[in-house]
XYZ file of C-alpha atoms in Angstrom:
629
model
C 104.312 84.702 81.752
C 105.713 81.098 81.141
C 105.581 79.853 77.428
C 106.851 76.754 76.536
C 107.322 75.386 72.695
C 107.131 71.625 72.680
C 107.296 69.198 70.144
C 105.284 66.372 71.569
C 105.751 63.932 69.452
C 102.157 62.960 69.247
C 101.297 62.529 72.652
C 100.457 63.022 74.938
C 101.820 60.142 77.029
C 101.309 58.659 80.742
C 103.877 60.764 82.241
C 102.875 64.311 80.412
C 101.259 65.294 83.045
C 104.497 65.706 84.956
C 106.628 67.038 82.491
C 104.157 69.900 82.632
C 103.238 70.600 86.127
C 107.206 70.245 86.755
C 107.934 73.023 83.951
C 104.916 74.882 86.939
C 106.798 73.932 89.293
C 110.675 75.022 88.356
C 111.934 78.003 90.126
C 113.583 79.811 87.821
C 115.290 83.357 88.580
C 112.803 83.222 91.518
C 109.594 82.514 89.565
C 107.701 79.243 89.550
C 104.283 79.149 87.885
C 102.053 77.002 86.105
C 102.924 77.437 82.675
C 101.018 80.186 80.456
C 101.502 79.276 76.537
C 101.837 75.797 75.512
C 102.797 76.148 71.773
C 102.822 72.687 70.763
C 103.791 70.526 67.337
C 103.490 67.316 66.327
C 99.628 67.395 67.336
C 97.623 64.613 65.680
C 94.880 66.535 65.251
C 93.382 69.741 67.455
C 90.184 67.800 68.644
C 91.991 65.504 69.667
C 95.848 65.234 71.352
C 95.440 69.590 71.681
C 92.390 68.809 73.837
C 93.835 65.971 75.210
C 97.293 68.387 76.648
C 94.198 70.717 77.649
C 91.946 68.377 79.744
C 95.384 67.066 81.236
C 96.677 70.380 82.143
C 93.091 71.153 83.474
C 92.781 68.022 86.160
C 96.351 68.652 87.219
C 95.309 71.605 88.183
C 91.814 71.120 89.508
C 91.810 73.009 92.759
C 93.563 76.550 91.455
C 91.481 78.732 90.450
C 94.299 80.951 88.670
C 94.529 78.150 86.179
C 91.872 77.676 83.985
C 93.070 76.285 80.163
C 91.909 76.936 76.686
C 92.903 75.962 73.630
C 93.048 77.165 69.909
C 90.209 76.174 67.842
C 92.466 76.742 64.502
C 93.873 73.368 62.700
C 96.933 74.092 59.941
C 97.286 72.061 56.946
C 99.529 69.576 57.266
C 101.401 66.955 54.930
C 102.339 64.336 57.309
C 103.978 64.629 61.509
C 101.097 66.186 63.014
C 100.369 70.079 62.882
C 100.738 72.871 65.629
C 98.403 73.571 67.955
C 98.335 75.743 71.543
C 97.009 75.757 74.454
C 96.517 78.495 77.165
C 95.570 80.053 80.925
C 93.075 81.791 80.228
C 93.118 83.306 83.139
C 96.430 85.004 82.474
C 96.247 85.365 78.666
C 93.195 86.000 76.418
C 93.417 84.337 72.382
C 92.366 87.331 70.038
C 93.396 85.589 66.615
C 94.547 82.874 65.117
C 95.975 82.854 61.430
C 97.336 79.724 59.383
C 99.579 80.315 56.256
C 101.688 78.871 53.714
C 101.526 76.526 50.935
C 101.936 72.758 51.851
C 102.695 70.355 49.327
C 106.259 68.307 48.458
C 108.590 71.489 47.679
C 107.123 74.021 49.748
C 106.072 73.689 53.580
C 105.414 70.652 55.399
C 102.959 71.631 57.664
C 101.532 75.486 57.840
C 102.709 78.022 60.115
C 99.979 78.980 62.822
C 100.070 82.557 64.389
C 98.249 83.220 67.079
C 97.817 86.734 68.922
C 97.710 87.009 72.631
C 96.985 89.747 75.224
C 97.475 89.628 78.786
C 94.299 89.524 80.912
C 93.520 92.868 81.986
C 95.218 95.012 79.542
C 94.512 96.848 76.250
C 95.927 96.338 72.834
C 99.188 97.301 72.959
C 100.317 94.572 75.243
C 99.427 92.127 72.773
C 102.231 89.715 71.204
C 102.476 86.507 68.741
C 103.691 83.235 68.878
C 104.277 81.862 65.665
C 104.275 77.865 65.694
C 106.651 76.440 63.218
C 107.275 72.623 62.544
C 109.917 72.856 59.844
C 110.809 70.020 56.959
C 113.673 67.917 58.690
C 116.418 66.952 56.946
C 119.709 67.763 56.175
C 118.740 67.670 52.745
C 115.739 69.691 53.215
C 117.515 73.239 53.739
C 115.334 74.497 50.421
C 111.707 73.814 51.940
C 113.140 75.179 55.484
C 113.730 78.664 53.847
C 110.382 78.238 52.416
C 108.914 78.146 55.445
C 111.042 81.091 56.630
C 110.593 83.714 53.792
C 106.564 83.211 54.550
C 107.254 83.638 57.906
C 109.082 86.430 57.773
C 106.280 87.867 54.687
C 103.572 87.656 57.540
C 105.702 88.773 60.607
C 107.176 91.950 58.808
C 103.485 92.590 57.839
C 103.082 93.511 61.201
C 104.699 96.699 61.146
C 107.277 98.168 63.644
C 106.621 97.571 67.092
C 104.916 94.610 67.316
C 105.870 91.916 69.717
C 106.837 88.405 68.559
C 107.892 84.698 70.015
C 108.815 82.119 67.290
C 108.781 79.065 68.493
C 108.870 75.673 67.043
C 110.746 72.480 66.013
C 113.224 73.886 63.361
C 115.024 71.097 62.492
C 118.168 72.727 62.012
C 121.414 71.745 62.951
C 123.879 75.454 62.564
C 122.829 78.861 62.312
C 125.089 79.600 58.385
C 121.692 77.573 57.049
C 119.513 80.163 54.473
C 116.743 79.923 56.513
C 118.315 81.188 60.064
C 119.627 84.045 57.741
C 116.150 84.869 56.534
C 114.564 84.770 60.443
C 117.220 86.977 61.907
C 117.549 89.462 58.998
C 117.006 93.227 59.351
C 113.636 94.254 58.918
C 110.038 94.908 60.985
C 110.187 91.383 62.142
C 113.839 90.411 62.755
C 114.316 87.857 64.892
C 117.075 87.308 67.991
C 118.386 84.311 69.905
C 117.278 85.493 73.390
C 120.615 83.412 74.757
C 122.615 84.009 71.744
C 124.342 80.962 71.695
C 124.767 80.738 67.485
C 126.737 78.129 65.818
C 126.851 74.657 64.849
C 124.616 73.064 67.334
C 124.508 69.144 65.808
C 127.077 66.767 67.713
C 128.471 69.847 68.781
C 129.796 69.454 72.942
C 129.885 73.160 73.426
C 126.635 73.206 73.034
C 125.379 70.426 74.737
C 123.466 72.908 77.829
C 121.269 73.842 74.778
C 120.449 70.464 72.874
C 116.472 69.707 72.744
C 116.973 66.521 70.710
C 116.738 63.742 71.557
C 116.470 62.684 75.460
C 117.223 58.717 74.709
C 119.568 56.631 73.098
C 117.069 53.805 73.373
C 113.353 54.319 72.238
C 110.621 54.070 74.831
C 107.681 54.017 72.933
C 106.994 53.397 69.370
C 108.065 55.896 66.674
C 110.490 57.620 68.803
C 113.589 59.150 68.039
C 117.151 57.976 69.886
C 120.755 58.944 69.373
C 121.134 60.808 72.413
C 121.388 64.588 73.392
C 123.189 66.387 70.666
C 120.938 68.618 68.390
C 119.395 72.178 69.491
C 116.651 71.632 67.219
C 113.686 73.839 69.407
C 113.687 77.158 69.799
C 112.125 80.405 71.039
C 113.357 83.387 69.218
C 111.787 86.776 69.727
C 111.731 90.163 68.078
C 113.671 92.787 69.342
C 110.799 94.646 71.176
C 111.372 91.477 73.684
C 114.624 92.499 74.456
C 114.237 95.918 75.278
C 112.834 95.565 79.189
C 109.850 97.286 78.580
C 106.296 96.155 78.303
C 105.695 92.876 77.548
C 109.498 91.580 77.603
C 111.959 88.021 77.822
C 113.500 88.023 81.144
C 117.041 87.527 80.735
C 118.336 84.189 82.443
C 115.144 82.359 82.218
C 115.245 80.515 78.562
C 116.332 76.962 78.804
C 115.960 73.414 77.703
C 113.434 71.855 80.382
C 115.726 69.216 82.013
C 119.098 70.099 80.156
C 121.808 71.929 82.169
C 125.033 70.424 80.697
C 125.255 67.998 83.198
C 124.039 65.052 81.379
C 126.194 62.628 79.290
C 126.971 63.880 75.709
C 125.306 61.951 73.207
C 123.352 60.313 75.986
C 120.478 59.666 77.668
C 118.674 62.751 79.966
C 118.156 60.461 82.626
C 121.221 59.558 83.317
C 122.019 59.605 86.840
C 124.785 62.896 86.567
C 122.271 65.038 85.681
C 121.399 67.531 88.150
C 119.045 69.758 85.983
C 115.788 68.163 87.892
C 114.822 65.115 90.177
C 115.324 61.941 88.185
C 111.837 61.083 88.257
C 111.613 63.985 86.551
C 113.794 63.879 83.813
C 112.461 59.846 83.723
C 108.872 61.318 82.787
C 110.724 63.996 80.439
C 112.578 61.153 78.378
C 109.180 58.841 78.023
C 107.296 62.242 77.320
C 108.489 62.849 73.808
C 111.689 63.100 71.553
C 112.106 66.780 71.996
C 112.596 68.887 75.088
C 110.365 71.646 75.503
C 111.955 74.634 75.433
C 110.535 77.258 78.567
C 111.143 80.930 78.803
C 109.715 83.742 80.889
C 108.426 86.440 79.773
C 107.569 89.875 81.969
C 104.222 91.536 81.896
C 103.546 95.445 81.547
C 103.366 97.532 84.841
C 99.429 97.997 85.816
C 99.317 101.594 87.054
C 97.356 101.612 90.634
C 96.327 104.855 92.192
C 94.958 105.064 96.044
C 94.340 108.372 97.235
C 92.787 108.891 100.616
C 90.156 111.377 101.821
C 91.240 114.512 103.287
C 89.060 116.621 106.123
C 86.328 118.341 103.856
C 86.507 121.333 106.536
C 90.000 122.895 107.850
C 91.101 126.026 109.827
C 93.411 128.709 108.583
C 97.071 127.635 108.769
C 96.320 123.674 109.171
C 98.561 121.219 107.840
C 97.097 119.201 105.431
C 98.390 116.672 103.130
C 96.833 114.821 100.568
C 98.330 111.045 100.769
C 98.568 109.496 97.393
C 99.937 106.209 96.716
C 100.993 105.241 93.036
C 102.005 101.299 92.478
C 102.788 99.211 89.896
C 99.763 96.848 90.715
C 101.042 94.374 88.370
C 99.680 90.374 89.555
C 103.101 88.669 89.140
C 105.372 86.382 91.601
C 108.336 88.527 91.812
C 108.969 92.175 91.132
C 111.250 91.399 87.663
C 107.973 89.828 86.658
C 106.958 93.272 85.140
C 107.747 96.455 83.494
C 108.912 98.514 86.001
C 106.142 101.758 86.016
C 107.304 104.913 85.132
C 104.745 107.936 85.749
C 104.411 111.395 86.565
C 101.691 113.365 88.705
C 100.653 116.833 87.657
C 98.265 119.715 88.569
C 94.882 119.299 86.319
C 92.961 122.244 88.261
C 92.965 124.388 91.727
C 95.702 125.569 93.627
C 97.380 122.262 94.311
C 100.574 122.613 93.087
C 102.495 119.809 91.712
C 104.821 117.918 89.324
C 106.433 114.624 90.023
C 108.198 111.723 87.977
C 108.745 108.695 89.490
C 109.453 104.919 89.193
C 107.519 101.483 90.913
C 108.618 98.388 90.501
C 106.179 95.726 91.031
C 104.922 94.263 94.629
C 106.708 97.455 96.395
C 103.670 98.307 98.013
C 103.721 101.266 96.159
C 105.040 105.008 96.257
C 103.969 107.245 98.576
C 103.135 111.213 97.496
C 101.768 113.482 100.145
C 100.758 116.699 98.629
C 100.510 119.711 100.298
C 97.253 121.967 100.502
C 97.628 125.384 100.493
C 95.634 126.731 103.748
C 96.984 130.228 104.219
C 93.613 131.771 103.548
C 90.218 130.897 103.971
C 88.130 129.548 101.001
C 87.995 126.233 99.159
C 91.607 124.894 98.603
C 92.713 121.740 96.706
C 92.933 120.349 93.244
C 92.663 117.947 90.290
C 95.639 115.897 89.871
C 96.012 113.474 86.822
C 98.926 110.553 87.476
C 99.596 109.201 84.073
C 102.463 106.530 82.923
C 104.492 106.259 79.639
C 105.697 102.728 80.461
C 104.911 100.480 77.279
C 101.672 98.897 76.826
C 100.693 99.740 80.727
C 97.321 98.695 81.705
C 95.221 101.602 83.245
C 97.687 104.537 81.751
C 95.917 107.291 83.625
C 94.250 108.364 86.285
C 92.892 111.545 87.667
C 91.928 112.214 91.138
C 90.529 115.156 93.222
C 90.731 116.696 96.789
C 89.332 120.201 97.912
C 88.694 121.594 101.325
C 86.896 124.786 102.797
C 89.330 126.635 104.602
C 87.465 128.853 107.164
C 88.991 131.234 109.119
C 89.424 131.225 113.450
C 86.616 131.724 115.471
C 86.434 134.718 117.311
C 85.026 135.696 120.223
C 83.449 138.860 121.652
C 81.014 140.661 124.008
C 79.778 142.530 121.284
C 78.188 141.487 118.140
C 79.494 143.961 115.569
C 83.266 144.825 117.356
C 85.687 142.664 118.758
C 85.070 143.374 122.276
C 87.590 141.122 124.700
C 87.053 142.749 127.878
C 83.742 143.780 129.338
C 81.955 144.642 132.588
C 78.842 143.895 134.361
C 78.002 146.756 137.316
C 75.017 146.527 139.306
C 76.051 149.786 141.028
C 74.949 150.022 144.203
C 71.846 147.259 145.592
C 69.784 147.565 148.681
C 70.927 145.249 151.091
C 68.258 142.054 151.257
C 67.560 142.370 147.683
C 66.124 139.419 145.780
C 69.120 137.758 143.815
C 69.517 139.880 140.893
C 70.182 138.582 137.361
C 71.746 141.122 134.649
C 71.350 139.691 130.868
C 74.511 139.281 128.625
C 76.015 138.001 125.989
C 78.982 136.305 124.007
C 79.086 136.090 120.075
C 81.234 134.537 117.597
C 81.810 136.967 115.392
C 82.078 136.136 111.388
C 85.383 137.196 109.192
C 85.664 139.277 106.689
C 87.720 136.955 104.762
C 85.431 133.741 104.390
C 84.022 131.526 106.208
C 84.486 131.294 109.874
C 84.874 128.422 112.806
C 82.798 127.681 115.486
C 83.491 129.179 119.062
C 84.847 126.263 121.710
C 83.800 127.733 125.432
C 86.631 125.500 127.251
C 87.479 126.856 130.724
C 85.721 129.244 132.812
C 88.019 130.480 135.625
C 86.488 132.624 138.327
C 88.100 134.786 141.325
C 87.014 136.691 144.065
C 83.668 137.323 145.427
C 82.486 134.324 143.580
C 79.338 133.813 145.888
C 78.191 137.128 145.996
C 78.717 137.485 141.809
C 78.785 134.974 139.618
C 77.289 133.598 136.352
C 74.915 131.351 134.860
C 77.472 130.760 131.896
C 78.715 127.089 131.170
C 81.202 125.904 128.661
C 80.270 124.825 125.214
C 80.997 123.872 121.652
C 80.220 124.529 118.089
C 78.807 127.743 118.763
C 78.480 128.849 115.095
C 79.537 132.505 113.326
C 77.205 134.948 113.785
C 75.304 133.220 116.844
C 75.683 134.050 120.421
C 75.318 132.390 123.554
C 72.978 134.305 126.371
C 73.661 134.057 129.909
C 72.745 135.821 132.889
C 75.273 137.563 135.838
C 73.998 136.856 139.253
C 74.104 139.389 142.440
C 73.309 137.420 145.751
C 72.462 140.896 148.034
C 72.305 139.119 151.272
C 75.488 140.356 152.556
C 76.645 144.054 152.390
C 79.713 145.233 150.915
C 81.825 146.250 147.486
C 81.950 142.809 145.702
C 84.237 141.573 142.281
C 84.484 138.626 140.299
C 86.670 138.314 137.836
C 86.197 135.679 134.643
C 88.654 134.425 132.939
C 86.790 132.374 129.814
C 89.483 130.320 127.090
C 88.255 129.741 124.291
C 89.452 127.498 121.007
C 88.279 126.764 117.363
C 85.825 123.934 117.128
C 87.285 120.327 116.737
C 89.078 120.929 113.196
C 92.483 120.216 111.330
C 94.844 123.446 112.082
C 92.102 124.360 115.556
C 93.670 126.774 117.640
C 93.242 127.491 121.441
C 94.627 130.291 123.593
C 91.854 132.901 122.727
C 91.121 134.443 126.263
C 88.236 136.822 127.261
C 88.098 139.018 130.777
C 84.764 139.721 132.057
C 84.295 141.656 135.361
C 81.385 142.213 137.124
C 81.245 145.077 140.391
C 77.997 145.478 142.429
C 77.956 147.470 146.304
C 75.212 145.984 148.488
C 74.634 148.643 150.816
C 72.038 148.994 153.885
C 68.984 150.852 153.042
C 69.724 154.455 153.533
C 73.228 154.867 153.435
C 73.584 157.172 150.711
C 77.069 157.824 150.618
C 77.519 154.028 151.089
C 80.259 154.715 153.868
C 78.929 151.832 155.921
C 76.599 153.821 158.439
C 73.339 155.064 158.606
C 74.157 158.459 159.344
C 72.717 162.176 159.428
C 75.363 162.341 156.491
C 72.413 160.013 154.518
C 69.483 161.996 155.927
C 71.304 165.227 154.363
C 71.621 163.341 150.759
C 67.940 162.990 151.133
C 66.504 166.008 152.217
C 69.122 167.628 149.466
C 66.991 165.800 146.789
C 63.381 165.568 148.197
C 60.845 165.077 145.582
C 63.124 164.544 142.647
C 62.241 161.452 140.608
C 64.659 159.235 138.507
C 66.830 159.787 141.482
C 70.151 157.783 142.711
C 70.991 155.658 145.415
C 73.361 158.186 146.927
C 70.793 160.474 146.292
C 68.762 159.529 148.466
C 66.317 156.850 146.434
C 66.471 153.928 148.778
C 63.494 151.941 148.079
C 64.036 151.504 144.041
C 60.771 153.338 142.767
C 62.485 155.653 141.224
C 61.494 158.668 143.480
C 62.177 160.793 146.404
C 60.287 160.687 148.756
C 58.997 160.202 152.276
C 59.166 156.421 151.418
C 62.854 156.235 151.153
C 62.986 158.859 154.713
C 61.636 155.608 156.357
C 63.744 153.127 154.874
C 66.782 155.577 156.226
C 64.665 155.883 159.573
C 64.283 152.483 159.727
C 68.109 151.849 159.764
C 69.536 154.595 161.159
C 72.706 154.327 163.406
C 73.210 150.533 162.240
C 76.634 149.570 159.997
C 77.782 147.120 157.859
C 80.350 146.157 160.733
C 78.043 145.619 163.207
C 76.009 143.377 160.985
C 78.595 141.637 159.876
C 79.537 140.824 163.073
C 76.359 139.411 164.492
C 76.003 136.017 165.119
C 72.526 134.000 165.186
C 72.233 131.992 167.763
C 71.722 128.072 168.501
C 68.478 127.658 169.687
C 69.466 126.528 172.951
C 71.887 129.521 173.510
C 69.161 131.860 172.342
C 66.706 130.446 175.210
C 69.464 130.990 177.726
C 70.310 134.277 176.036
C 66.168 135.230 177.058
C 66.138 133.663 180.469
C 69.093 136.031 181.214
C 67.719 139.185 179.672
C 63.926 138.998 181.180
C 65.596 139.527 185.076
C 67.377 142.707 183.857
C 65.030 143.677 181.857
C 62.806 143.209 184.973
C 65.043 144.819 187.087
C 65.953 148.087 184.709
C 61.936 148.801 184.992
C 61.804 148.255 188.199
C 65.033 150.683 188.897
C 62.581 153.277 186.417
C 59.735 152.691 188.519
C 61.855 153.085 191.749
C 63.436 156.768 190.029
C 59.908 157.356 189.292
């Protein structure tokens, strides 16, 4: 926060309006803003020079919406010289209270003191502080009605109580700090007060002191009723209580407290203007020396830190053994230009409820972006995992001083996958034993299940590869990959026999599987699935390849049996033996699997050649019968 004290001198004047937004405008220890507090004195009255300093600062700046100004609504009694008044952003700085006090008349106080209590937009009470506006009697001769003033000031500000925050600012007429009334403002008690730059002493006409003087700017007046003699009195101050000095909370930032327009540089006992000054632009220090008889005296003040908590989402569902972290981000979210233009934020982050197990102190200093926490979940078993975590700051007068956030996530354990629905089954086979040769394709049901853990919940089942070998086109499968196949479900497929070719046929399946598409998923899970069928010409019993006598014996050894075998001698599949099956074996007898594996169909045109050859022999073998005949 900027505050300024200036004594006006009734204005304002034409060139205010500078003298203000330049006191925006000065980069000081890296900050440059539009000015905060305007504690002012010498006012003519509040309705109208206070309003008047309020509508200026107001149109000069129009077109920012971070600068919108107030003003106090309290006027002080005064006996002559105008009275105090203030002005404010209220954007940055909300008025609670204003109090006037002391006596006025001809041996007590000039003008009464005006305190007025401020609080920082956006936080709570204990960030408020008070400016006291003082226009002390002047005079050399006055000391007496100065420490007047003081002892009431001091009466109200040690009223109080311990703690409390406090600017004095003001015109104090004084010219060395051995007068009664500097003694009474900086002695012990709730509301001692310190000279932020500590430069104590006899300030009138004094050339070590010259980078200090407020009074007065000209040696020549430049409008009516001003005072001259030049730069040599320190005459405006801003004093603060000791809870400004400390660094914490609301706070004066060391370096920053200065005469607006007064480095040193200027002649002693002259004018401000003068061209070796090299405080500020001449124009500048021009508008500064028509402005007033006083120099306004600006300080900077730092704000409280303004705990800010982010914490992102983490997966609401997670496998067994994922890592998961729960990203939280703690900043001091403190609105200020530079980083010293707040409390630094000092907080901790603990464990409120769950498993989440934490404790952390740390530090942010304002416009860091912020510190980073990522908290570990605890994922070694299945079940709901997580916590309540409270991040809270003991930094004075923060704004927001706790917050508590929460994460949990269900943990399930891996999917697993078997053949079988109660046991975990990872290798299985599928025999169609042995199938008449010429079969319609044959389909055998089947199954694979996710089975459910014990321990909790459970992933889905990810089919991801199917790899098949061997006699792939004789056996195979109607299964296809998949995902999300859920605990306790099962997928149903069918394994396929194509008889149309004899022989001993295997396939071999090879299925991967993974978890579903979850934090910690695993993959790797493999299942082995075999399936065996022998396609064998009706009749061979013994399934040796030939139709033989061997077959007819396997038969005749089991005639009329029922639920019989293939090598039994039950060739047509109706479950008995009988004369039925002696045909199928009659039918076939003498042929082999060789022989039918080796014949070739024909190309039609070969096939009519073929029969244009045979018909003479066959011709000619009758007629060779006839002729034996």
């Amino acid at each position: 926060m900027r505050i300024v004290s200036y004594n006006t001198a009734g204005g304002p004047r034409a060139d205010s309006e500078t003298v203000l937004t330049e006191i925006g405008n000065e980069m000081v220890g890296g900050i440059a803003k539009p000015i905060d507090v305007l504690v002012l004195q010498e006012q003519t009255t509040i309705a109208a020079t206070t309003a008047a300093f309020k509508e200026l600062l107001n149109a000069a700046y129009a077109d920012d919406p971070a600068a919108v100004y107030a003003q106090g609504v309290l006027q002080g009694g005064s006996s002559g010289a105008g009275r105090p008044g203030v002005v404010y952003n209220s954007v940055t700085v909300e008025l609670i209270d204003e109090v006037a006090f002391g006596v006025v008349n001809g041996s007590a106080q000039a003008r009464q003191t005006l305190r007025y209590q401020f609080r920082p937009v956006g936080y709570g009470p204990e960030a408020d502080f008070y400016v006291y506006s003082n226009h002390y009697k002047s005079g050399q001769s006055d000391t007496a009605r100065r420490e007047v003033e003081a002892t009431a000031l001091r009466a109200d500000a040690d009223a109080l109580g311990e703690g409390a925050a406090i600017i004095y600012t003001g015109d104090f007429n004084i010219y060395t700090s051995s007068e009664p009334m500097w003694a009474t403002l900086t002695g012990s008690g709730a509301g001692q007060a310190y000279d932020p730059i500590n430069r104590v002493g006899t300030w009138h006409d004094n050339y070590g002191f010259r980078d200090v003087h407020t009074q007065s700017p000209v040696t020549t007046a430049r409008f009516s009723g001003q005072v001259t003699a030049g730069m040599d009195d320190r005459f405006d101050f801003q004093l603060v209580s000791g809870e400004l000095l400390d660094g914490e909370g609301v706070s004066y930032i060391p370096g920053t407290y200065h005469a607006f327009g007064n480095n040193g540089t200027h002649p002693f006992n002259g004018e401000l203007d003068f061209m070796t000054n090299t405080a500020l632009p001449t124009a500048t220090l021009t508008a500064i020396a028509n402005s007033s008889d006083h120099l306004p005296v600006v300080a900077d003040y730092q704000v409280p830190a303004v705990l800010g908590v982010t914490a992102d989402t983490i997966p609401g569902k997670v496998i067994v053994g994922a890592d998961v972290r729960w990203d939280v981000t703690v900043e001091n979210a403190a609105e200020v230009v530079v980083a010293h233009g707040a409390d630094e934020l000092d907080y901790t982050i603990e464990t409120l409820a769950g498993d989440l197990v934490t404790s952390i102190s740390d530090v942010d200093s304002a416009l860091g972006g912020g510190n980073l926490h990522s908290l570990a979940i605890d994922t070694a078993t299945p079940g709901s995992h997580g916590g309540a975590i409270e991040i809270a700051s003991t930094s004075h007068a923060v704004a927001n001083n706790h917050v508590a956030q929460y994460a949990f996530t269900n943990v399930v354990d891996h999917a697993n996958p078997s053949f079988d629905a109660t046991d975990d089954l990872d290798i299985a086979t599928i025999d169609f034993g042995v199938v008449a040769l010429g079969s319609s394709t044959l389909n055998r049901p089947a199954a694979l299940h996710a089975l459910e853990s014990l321990l909790g919940d459970t992933a889905a089942l990810d089919l991801d590869v199917i790899v098949a070998s061997g006699d792939t086109v004789a056996l195979s499968t109607t299964l296809t990959t998949f995902a999300g196949l859920a605990a306790g479900e099962q997928i149903d497929f069918d394994a396929v026999l194509d008889s149309a070719t004899p022989g001993a046929f295997a396939t071999d399946l090879q299925l991967e599987f993974s978890d579903e598409d979850l934090p910690g998923e695993a993959s790797g899970v493999t299942l082995m699935l075999q399936l065996l069928a022998r396609v064998a010409i009706g009749g061979d019993a013994d399934t040796d390849g030939l139709v033989s006598g061997t077959d007819y014996l396997a038969w005749a050894g089991h005639w009329g049996q029922s639920a019989g075998a293939w090598n039994d001698g039950e060739f047509n599949g109706d479950g008995v033996i009988d004369g039925l099956d002696y045909l199928v074996w009659a039918e076939n007898y003498g042929t082999s699997e060789q022989s039918l594996l080796a014949v070739t169909v024909p190309e039609p045109a070969s096939a009519a050649l073929l029969a244009a050859v045979l018909v003479p022999l066959g011709l000619r073998f009758r007629r060779r019968r006839g002729a034996s005949a």
